[in-house]
Amino acid sequence: MQSAAYPFATPLPLLFVKRLQAILPTASLEDSLQSFSCSRPTSFRVNTLKTTEPAVVTALRAEGFSLRRIEWRSGTYCVPPDQRRALTESRLFGEGLIYVQDLSSMLAPMVLAPKPGERVLDLAAAPGGKTLQMAAMMENRGELSAVESVRGRFFRLKANLKRGGATMVSTYLKDGRSVGAKVPDRFDRVLLDAPCASEARFDANDPESWSHWNLKKVQESARKQRRLLDSAIRSLRPGGTLVYCTCSFSPEENEQAVDSQLRRYGDAVAVTPIELPLSNVQPGLLQWGRHSYNEQLRHAVRV
C-alpha cells in the first residue's frame, strides 16, 4: 500500500495502518511499519536457576556464536538472525540453561519485580517464558501459580518450566476468568499478559500472520481481556501490584481495558508510573475515537 498519506509501501492491511497512524507519533510511524519487514536478532536470557552468565557466555563463544549484550538487563544477549537455528539446537538451549525470549517479553516481569518468598500469579502463562523469568527472579522461593486455559499450550508451559528447573511453580489448566472468584485477595503480585489480537507479531512477509485480523477480532479479544483483568484484580491482595500487558497496538485491548476497571473499582485501584530503560516509549492514550480515558492512563507505557 502506498499513497500520498503514506509515502512508504507496506503490504499490511489498510485499516491496521490507518489505526496505527492514529496511535503512534508521526515521527515513529515509518520506523514502526518497517519493523514488520526486517529480520530481527534472536534474544535470550541466561537461566540463573541452572547456570551462571559467565558459564553461558564462555560456552556460546567457544561454539562460534556472535553475542551482543543487552545493557538494560543483566544476563540477556542477542545473536544474529542467521544463528537462531543453531542456538535453538545447542546443548545450552536443550538443557534449559538459556531461554529464547523476545526483549519486549522480558519487560513485564521486570516491571512486576516479584521477590523471593512472595505469592505471585501468572494468569495467562503459556508458553512460560515470563513464568520462568519470574521464578529466577524469585530464586525458586515463594509461591508462583501459573494458569493456562488452552490444553496444548498448558503442556508446553509445563515442559518449559521443567526444563528450566522452576520447581516452585504450581500449574493449573483453568480459565483465568474464574480465578479471582476462587482465590480472592490472595496474591502479592499478578501478571496478566492477556491473549490478544497479536498485532505486534504481524510479519509483512507472511500474509497468514494477519489473515484472521479484523475489528471483530479486536473487539472479541477486548471482551475477554476485561473479564481476565477483573479476575486478576480480584485475586490481588490489598496493596498488591498487577501488571497488565498485551502485544497489540489497539487501544480497545489496552487503555480501554484498564479504563473499564478504573470505572468499576474506583479508588480501590490506581495506575502507577512505570520506569523503563528504553527510549522508544510513549505514554498511554487518553482519547480514542469517541472514548475518553481516565487521566491515570497517562502513566501507562507503549513500547
mmCIF file of C-alpha atoms in Angstrom:
data_model
loop_
_atom_site.group_PDB
_atom_site.id
_atom_site.type_symbol
_atom_site.label_atom_id
_atom_site.label_comp_id
_atom_site.label_asym_id
_atom_site.label_seq_id
_atom_site.Cartn_x
_atom_site.Cartn_y
_atom_site.Cartn_z
ATOM 1 C CA MET A 1 0.000 0.000 0.000
ATOM 2 C CA GLN A 2 1.319 3.441 -0.968
ATOM 3 C CA SER A 3 -0.384 6.808 -1.225
ATOM 4 C CA ALA A 4 0.163 10.485 -0.544
ATOM 5 C CA ALA A 5 -0.918 9.874 3.036
ATOM 6 C CA TYR A 6 1.562 7.007 3.397
ATOM 7 C CA PRO A 7 4.745 7.782 1.435
ATOM 8 C CA PHE A 8 6.136 4.299 2.052
ATOM 9 C CA ALA A 9 4.916 0.914 0.875
ATOM 10 C CA THR A 10 3.627 -1.852 3.138
ATOM 11 C CA PRO A 11 1.510 -4.942 2.439
ATOM 12 C CA LEU A 12 -0.162 -4.731 5.859
ATOM 13 C CA PRO A 13 -3.959 -4.226 5.986
ATOM 14 C CA LEU A 14 -5.037 -0.677 5.163
ATOM 15 C CA LEU A 15 -7.306 -0.431 8.215
ATOM 16 C CA PHE A 16 -4.497 -1.569 10.527
ATOM 17 C CA VAL A 17 -2.131 1.033 9.064
ATOM 18 C CA LYS A 18 -4.737 3.790 9.409
ATOM 19 C CA ARG A 19 -5.294 2.866 13.053
ATOM 20 C CA LEU A 20 -1.544 2.738 13.650
ATOM 21 C CA GLN A 21 -1.206 6.221 12.158
ATOM 22 C CA ALA A 22 -3.718 7.493 14.725
ATOM 23 C CA ILE A 23 -1.980 5.692 17.615
ATOM 24 C CA LEU A 24 1.706 6.389 17.027
ATOM 25 C CA PRO A 25 3.564 9.707 16.942
ATOM 26 C CA THR A 26 4.146 10.755 13.319
ATOM 27 C CA ALA A 27 7.914 10.501 13.747
ATOM 28 C CA SER A 28 7.627 6.849 14.804
ATOM 29 C CA LEU A 29 5.168 5.578 12.199
ATOM 30 C CA GLU A 30 7.537 4.768 9.335
ATOM 31 C CA ASP A 31 10.078 3.038 11.581
ATOM 32 C CA SER A 32 7.289 1.012 13.166
ATOM 33 C CA LEU A 33 5.883 -0.110 9.816
ATOM 34 C CA GLN A 34 9.343 -1.002 8.532
ATOM 35 C CA SER A 35 9.950 -3.111 11.627
ATOM 36 C CA PHE A 36 7.298 -5.565 10.412
ATOM 37 C CA SER A 37 9.548 -6.442 7.463
ATOM 38 C CA CYS A 38 13.017 -6.616 8.986
ATOM 39 C CA SER A 39 14.928 -9.675 10.164
ATOM 40 C CA ARG A 40 15.288 -9.418 13.921
ATOM 41 C CA PRO A 41 18.131 -10.662 16.086
ATOM 42 C CA THR A 42 17.298 -13.582 18.370
ATOM 43 C CA SER A 43 17.391 -12.661 22.053
ATOM 44 C CA PHE A 44 17.775 -14.976 25.019
ATOM 45 C CA ARG A 45 18.147 -14.946 28.792
ATOM 46 C CA VAL A 46 20.619 -16.862 30.893
ATOM 47 C CA ASN A 47 18.581 -19.119 33.176
ATOM 48 C CA THR A 48 20.106 -18.410 36.579
ATOM 49 C CA LEU A 49 18.128 -21.267 38.136
ATOM 50 C CA LYS A 50 20.548 -23.667 36.444
ATOM 51 C CA THR A 51 23.740 -21.817 35.493
ATOM 52 C CA THR A 52 25.651 -18.521 35.522
ATOM 53 C CA GLU A 53 26.118 -15.798 32.942
ATOM 54 C CA PRO A 54 29.924 -16.266 32.605
ATOM 55 C CA ALA A 55 29.496 -20.010 32.009
ATOM 56 C CA VAL A 56 26.955 -19.435 29.242
ATOM 57 C CA VAL A 57 28.957 -16.688 27.549
ATOM 58 C CA THR A 58 32.128 -18.791 27.576
ATOM 59 C CA ALA A 59 30.349 -21.836 26.156
ATOM 60 C CA LEU A 60 28.497 -19.984 23.387
ATOM 61 C CA ARG A 61 31.531 -18.008 22.269
ATOM 62 C CA ALA A 62 33.510 -21.254 22.107
ATOM 63 C CA GLU A 63 30.830 -22.570 19.744
ATOM 64 C CA GLY A 64 31.224 -19.535 17.473
ATOM 65 C CA PHE A 65 28.147 -17.509 18.418
ATOM 66 C CA SER A 66 28.312 -13.730 17.959
ATOM 67 C CA LEU A 67 26.887 -12.365 21.195
ATOM 68 C CA ARG A 68 25.630 -8.829 21.758
ATOM 69 C CA ARG A 69 24.920 -7.982 25.379
ATOM 70 C CA ILE A 70 21.701 -6.131 26.222
ATOM 71 C CA GLU A 71 22.747 -3.355 28.550
ATOM 72 C CA TRP A 72 19.410 -2.772 30.268
ATOM 73 C CA ARG A 73 19.006 -6.317 31.569
ATOM 74 C CA SER A 74 21.760 -8.462 33.042
ATOM 75 C CA GLY A 75 22.174 -11.941 31.605
ATOM 76 C CA THR A 76 20.467 -11.052 28.314
ATOM 77 C CA TYR A 77 22.034 -11.322 24.857
ATOM 78 C CA CYS A 78 21.225 -11.323 21.142
ATOM 79 C CA VAL A 79 22.631 -13.358 18.277
ATOM 80 C CA PRO A 80 22.250 -12.517 14.561
ATOM 81 C CA PRO A 81 19.162 -13.853 12.742
ATOM 82 C CA ASP A 82 21.211 -16.442 10.860
ATOM 83 C CA GLN A 83 22.345 -18.022 14.161
ATOM 84 C CA ARG A 84 18.849 -18.585 15.559
ATOM 85 C CA ARG A 85 18.544 -22.188 14.431
ATOM 86 C CA ALA A 86 21.977 -23.117 15.752
ATOM 87 C CA LEU A 87 21.115 -21.502 19.087
ATOM 88 C CA THR A 88 17.842 -23.434 19.454
ATOM 89 C CA GLU A 89 19.681 -26.654 18.559
ATOM 90 C CA SER A 90 22.514 -26.014 21.013
ATOM 91 C CA ARG A 91 23.175 -28.028 24.169
ATOM 92 C CA LEU A 92 22.578 -24.992 26.354
ATOM 93 C CA PHE A 93 19.105 -24.497 24.922
ATOM 94 C CA GLY A 94 18.237 -28.182 25.141
ATOM 95 C CA GLU A 95 19.271 -28.370 28.788
ATOM 96 C CA GLY A 96 17.346 -25.223 29.750
ATOM 97 C CA LEU A 97 20.442 -23.187 30.569
ATOM 98 C CA ILE A 98 19.174 -20.413 28.295
ATOM 99 C CA TYR A 99 15.662 -19.380 27.256
ATOM 100 C CA VAL A 100 14.970 -17.745 23.887
ATOM 101 C CA GLN A 101 12.615 -14.819 24.521
ATOM 102 C CA ASP A 102 11.774 -11.521 22.805
ATOM 103 C CA LEU A 103 13.220 -8.490 24.552
ATOM 104 C CA SER A 104 9.789 -6.872 24.837
ATOM 105 C CA SER A 105 8.510 -10.018 26.551
ATOM 106 C CA MET A 106 11.074 -9.576 29.316
ATOM 107 C CA LEU A 107 9.753 -6.137 30.294
ATOM 108 C CA ALA A 108 6.580 -7.189 32.122
ATOM 109 C CA PRO A 109 8.315 -9.359 34.769
ATOM 110 C CA MET A 110 10.905 -6.596 35.222
ATOM 111 C CA VAL A 111 8.141 -4.094 35.977
ATOM 112 C CA LEU A 112 6.248 -6.524 38.227
ATOM 113 C CA ALA A 113 9.510 -7.177 40.156
ATOM 114 C CA PRO A 114 8.497 -10.293 42.144
ATOM 115 C CA LYS A 115 10.583 -11.014 45.251
ATOM 116 C CA PRO A 116 11.646 -14.325 46.836
ATOM 117 C CA GLY A 117 9.025 -15.586 49.277
ATOM 118 C CA GLU A 118 6.067 -13.730 47.747
ATOM 119 C CA ARG A 119 2.819 -15.126 46.390
ATOM 120 C CA VAL A 120 2.679 -14.418 42.650
ATOM 121 C CA LEU A 121 0.139 -15.285 39.948
ATOM 122 C CA ASP A 122 0.760 -15.558 36.202
ATOM 123 C CA LEU A 123 -2.800 -15.558 34.883
ATOM 124 C CA ALA A 124 -2.173 -16.429 31.203
ATOM 125 C CA ALA A 125 1.143 -18.164 31.465
ATOM 126 C CA ALA A 126 1.889 -20.257 28.351
ATOM 127 C CA PRO A 127 4.375 -20.832 26.862
ATOM 128 C CA GLY A 128 6.149 -19.992 30.140
ATOM 129 C CA GLY A 129 8.930 -17.556 29.309
ATOM 130 C CA LYS A 130 7.708 -14.889 31.718
ATOM 131 C CA THR A 131 6.847 -17.510 34.351
ATOM 132 C CA LEU A 132 10.357 -18.937 34.180
ATOM 133 C CA GLN A 133 11.832 -15.433 34.289
ATOM 134 C CA MET A 134 9.849 -14.669 37.450
ATOM 135 C CA ALA A 135 10.861 -17.985 39.042
ATOM 136 C CA ALA A 136 14.500 -16.984 38.500
ATOM 137 C CA MET A 137 13.858 -13.518 39.958
ATOM 138 C CA MET A 138 12.270 -15.220 42.981
ATOM 139 C CA GLU A 139 15.203 -17.669 43.259
ATOM 140 C CA ASN A 140 12.726 -20.571 43.310
ATOM 141 C CA ARG A 141 11.437 -19.356 46.707
ATOM 142 C CA GLY A 142 7.823 -18.488 47.396
ATOM 143 C CA GLU A 143 4.580 -19.369 45.656
ATOM 144 C CA LEU A 144 4.252 -18.886 41.901
ATOM 145 C CA SER A 145 0.980 -20.045 40.339
ATOM 146 C CA ALA A 146 0.774 -20.346 36.539
ATOM 147 C CA VAL A 147 -2.666 -20.566 34.903
ATOM 148 C CA GLU A 148 -3.344 -21.525 31.281
ATOM 149 C CA SER A 149 -6.703 -22.375 29.724
ATOM 150 C CA VAL A 150 -5.647 -23.977 26.422
ATOM 151 C CA ARG A 151 -4.726 -27.638 26.882
ATOM 152 C CA GLY A 152 -1.928 -27.858 24.282
ATOM 153 C CA ARG A 153 -0.328 -24.644 25.477
ATOM 154 C CA PHE A 154 -0.647 -25.820 29.091
ATOM 155 C CA PHE A 155 1.522 -28.883 28.463
ATOM 156 C CA ARG A 156 4.055 -26.768 26.577
ATOM 157 C CA LEU A 157 4.171 -24.492 29.635
ATOM 158 C CA LYS A 158 4.795 -27.440 31.949
ATOM 159 C CA ALA A 159 7.575 -28.777 29.711
ATOM 160 C CA ASN A 160 9.349 -25.399 29.550
ATOM 161 C CA LEU A 161 9.181 -24.950 33.319
ATOM 162 C CA LYS A 162 10.501 -28.454 33.931
ATOM 163 C CA ARG A 163 13.390 -27.978 31.506
ATOM 164 C CA GLY A 164 14.168 -24.634 33.135
ATOM 165 C CA GLY A 165 14.246 -26.018 36.677
ATOM 166 C CA ALA A 166 11.381 -23.867 38.007
ATOM 167 C CA THR A 167 10.489 -26.174 40.892
ATOM 168 C CA MET A 168 8.428 -23.649 42.874
ATOM 169 C CA VAL A 169 5.743 -23.196 40.207
ATOM 170 C CA SER A 170 2.271 -24.730 40.538
ATOM 171 C CA THR A 171 0.483 -25.042 37.173
ATOM 172 C CA TYR A 172 -3.275 -25.012 36.601
ATOM 173 C CA LEU A 173 -5.248 -25.899 33.461
ATOM 174 C CA LYS A 174 -8.026 -23.415 34.123
ATOM 175 C CA ASP A 175 -9.916 -20.480 32.654
ATOM 176 C CA GLY A 176 -8.277 -17.425 34.191
ATOM 177 C CA ARG A 177 -11.598 -15.590 34.268
ATOM 178 C CA SER A 178 -12.672 -17.772 37.205
ATOM 179 C CA VAL A 179 -9.541 -17.426 39.341
ATOM 180 C CA GLY A 180 -10.380 -14.148 41.089
ATOM 181 C CA ALA A 181 -13.650 -15.519 42.435
ATOM 182 C CA LYS A 182 -11.984 -18.709 43.693
ATOM 183 C CA VAL A 183 -8.949 -17.162 45.406
ATOM 184 C CA PRO A 184 -9.797 -13.506 46.178
ATOM 185 C CA ASP A 185 -7.247 -11.205 47.835
ATOM 186 C CA ARG A 186 -4.543 -13.880 47.734
ATOM 187 C CA PHE A 187 -1.549 -12.711 45.692
ATOM 188 C CA ASP A 188 1.103 -10.091 46.340
ATOM 189 C CA ARG A 189 1.704 -9.629 42.612
ATOM 190 C CA VAL A 190 -0.199 -10.636 39.487
ATOM 191 C CA LEU A 191 0.953 -10.701 35.870
ATOM 192 C CA LEU A 192 -1.668 -10.702 33.133
ATOM 193 C CA ASP A 193 -0.091 -10.882 29.689
ATOM 194 C CA ALA A 194 -3.501 -11.141 28.095
ATOM 195 C CA PRO A 195 -4.412 -13.152 24.991
ATOM 196 C CA CYS A 196 -4.865 -10.565 22.263
ATOM 197 C CA ALA A 197 -5.105 -9.826 18.539
ATOM 198 C CA SER A 198 -1.277 -10.138 18.421
ATOM 199 C CA GLU A 199 -0.760 -7.166 16.118
ATOM 200 C CA ALA A 200 2.888 -6.796 17.107
ATOM 201 C CA ARG A 201 3.505 -10.280 15.696
ATOM 202 C CA PHE A 202 2.473 -9.373 12.151
ATOM 203 C CA ASP A 203 5.131 -10.267 9.589
ATOM 204 C CA ALA A 204 4.933 -8.237 6.375
ATOM 205 C CA ASN A 205 6.500 -11.188 4.551
ATOM 206 C CA ASP A 206 3.802 -13.603 5.775
ATOM 207 C CA PRO A 207 0.210 -12.588 4.954
ATOM 208 C CA GLU A 208 -1.013 -15.526 7.032
ATOM 209 C CA SER A 209 0.163 -13.667 10.151
ATOM 210 C CA TRP A 210 -2.667 -11.145 9.775
ATOM 211 C CA SER A 211 -5.173 -13.195 7.781
ATOM 212 C CA HIS A 212 -7.571 -13.505 10.731
ATOM 213 C CA TRP A 213 -7.215 -9.903 11.930
ATOM 214 C CA ASN A 214 -10.194 -7.546 11.790
ATOM 215 C CA LEU A 215 -12.051 -5.200 14.133
ATOM 216 C CA LYS A 216 -14.341 -8.013 15.249
ATOM 217 C CA LYS A 217 -11.273 -9.975 16.397
ATOM 218 C CA VAL A 218 -10.017 -6.910 18.288
ATOM 219 C CA GLN A 219 -13.382 -6.436 19.974
ATOM 220 C CA GLU A 220 -13.656 -10.137 20.886
ATOM 221 C CA SER A 221 -10.193 -10.003 22.447
ATOM 222 C CA ALA A 222 -11.117 -6.848 24.371
ATOM 223 C CA ARG A 223 -14.184 -8.512 25.899
ATOM 224 C CA LYS A 224 -12.119 -11.478 27.125
ATOM 225 C CA GLN A 225 -9.409 -9.152 28.424
ATOM 226 C CA ARG A 226 -11.848 -7.142 30.533
ATOM 227 C CA ARG A 227 -13.049 -10.314 32.263
ATOM 228 C CA LEU A 228 -9.492 -11.565 32.771
ATOM 229 C CA LEU A 229 -8.391 -8.213 34.156
ATOM 230 C CA ASP A 230 -11.333 -8.156 36.549
ATOM 231 C CA SER A 231 -10.331 -11.644 37.733
ATOM 232 C CA ALA A 232 -6.720 -10.537 38.145
ATOM 233 C CA ILE A 233 -7.728 -7.544 40.279
ATOM 234 C CA ARG A 234 -9.987 -9.664 42.482
ATOM 235 C CA SER A 235 -7.164 -12.164 43.076
ATOM 236 C CA LEU A 236 -4.793 -9.401 44.227
ATOM 237 C CA ARG A 237 -4.424 -8.634 47.919
ATOM 238 C CA PRO A 238 -4.987 -5.034 49.068
ATOM 239 C CA GLY A 239 -1.779 -3.093 48.418
ATOM 240 C CA GLY A 240 -0.581 -5.593 45.823
ATOM 241 C CA THR A 241 0.774 -4.900 42.345
ATOM 242 C CA LEU A 242 -0.633 -6.001 38.991
ATOM 243 C CA VAL A 243 0.955 -5.652 35.554
ATOM 244 C CA TYR A 244 -1.361 -5.818 32.551
ATOM 245 C CA CYS A 245 0.145 -6.048 29.062
ATOM 246 C CA THR A 246 -0.584 -7.176 25.512
ATOM 247 C CA CYS A 247 1.299 -7.454 22.219
ATOM 248 C CA SER A 248 -1.354 -5.429 20.379
ATOM 249 C CA PHE A 249 -1.476 -1.761 19.466
ATOM 250 C CA SER A 250 -5.287 -1.464 19.651
ATOM 251 C CA PRO A 251 -6.491 0.909 22.400
ATOM 252 C CA GLU A 252 -9.542 -1.324 22.861
ATOM 253 C CA GLU A 253 -7.199 -4.023 24.190
ATOM 254 C CA ASN A 254 -5.010 -1.710 26.240
ATOM 255 C CA GLU A 255 -6.085 1.661 27.645
ATOM 256 C CA GLN A 256 -9.780 0.878 27.245
ATOM 257 C CA ALA A 257 -9.424 -2.412 29.137
ATOM 258 C CA VAL A 258 -7.747 -0.647 32.060
ATOM 259 C CA ASP A 259 -10.178 2.278 31.932
ATOM 260 C CA SER A 260 -13.111 -0.127 32.303
ATOM 261 C CA GLN A 261 -11.637 -1.446 35.575
ATOM 262 C CA LEU A 262 -10.954 2.049 36.898
ATOM 263 C CA ARG A 263 -14.629 2.791 36.326
ATOM 264 C CA ARG A 264 -15.622 -0.473 38.036
ATOM 265 C CA TYR A 265 -13.360 -0.258 41.088
ATOM 266 C CA GLY A 266 -12.975 3.495 41.555
ATOM 267 C CA ASP A 267 -10.425 4.477 44.196
ATOM 268 C CA ALA A 268 -9.743 0.833 45.103
ATOM 269 C CA VAL A 269 -7.221 0.626 42.236
ATOM 270 C CA ALA A 270 -4.784 3.097 40.693
ATOM 271 C CA VAL A 271 -2.432 3.222 37.712
ATOM 272 C CA THR A 272 1.107 3.983 38.841
ATOM 273 C CA PRO A 273 4.015 5.364 36.753
ATOM 274 C CA ILE A 274 6.356 2.883 35.066
ATOM 275 C CA GLU A 275 10.064 3.473 34.555
ATOM 276 C CA LEU A 276 11.651 1.631 31.619
ATOM 277 C CA PRO A 277 15.293 1.826 30.484
ATOM 278 C CA LEU A 278 14.222 2.447 26.872
ATOM 279 C CA SER A 279 13.910 5.438 24.550
ATOM 280 C CA ASN A 280 11.201 4.102 22.191
ATOM 281 C CA VAL A 281 8.260 4.583 24.547
ATOM 282 C CA GLN A 282 5.168 6.766 24.607
ATOM 283 C CA PRO A 283 2.580 7.387 27.346
ATOM 284 C CA GLY A 284 -0.820 5.768 27.278
ATOM 285 C CA LEU A 285 -3.566 7.321 25.165
ATOM 286 C CA LEU A 286 -6.257 9.423 26.830
ATOM 287 C CA GLN A 287 -8.522 9.570 23.788
ATOM 288 C CA TRP A 288 -9.531 7.088 21.080
ATOM 289 C CA GLY A 289 -12.369 7.957 18.757
ATOM 290 C CA ARG A 290 -15.369 8.897 20.878
ATOM 291 C CA HIS A 291 -13.819 7.383 24.010
ATOM 292 C CA SER A 292 -12.051 9.480 26.641
ATOM 293 C CA TYR A 293 -10.000 7.579 29.202
ATOM 294 C CA ASN A 294 -9.138 8.210 32.840
ATOM 295 C CA GLU A 295 -6.262 10.675 33.291
ATOM 296 C CA GLN A 296 -4.334 7.938 35.120
ATOM 297 C CA LEU A 297 -3.818 6.207 31.754
ATOM 298 C CA ARG A 298 -1.048 8.710 31.002
ATOM 299 C CA HIS A 299 1.033 6.530 33.352
ATOM 300 C CA ALA A 300 0.626 3.540 31.036
ATOM 301 C CA VAL A 301 3.505 2.830 28.657
ATOM 302 C CA ARG A 302 3.519 1.847 24.999
ATOM 303 C CA VAL A 303 6.759 0.361 23.654
#
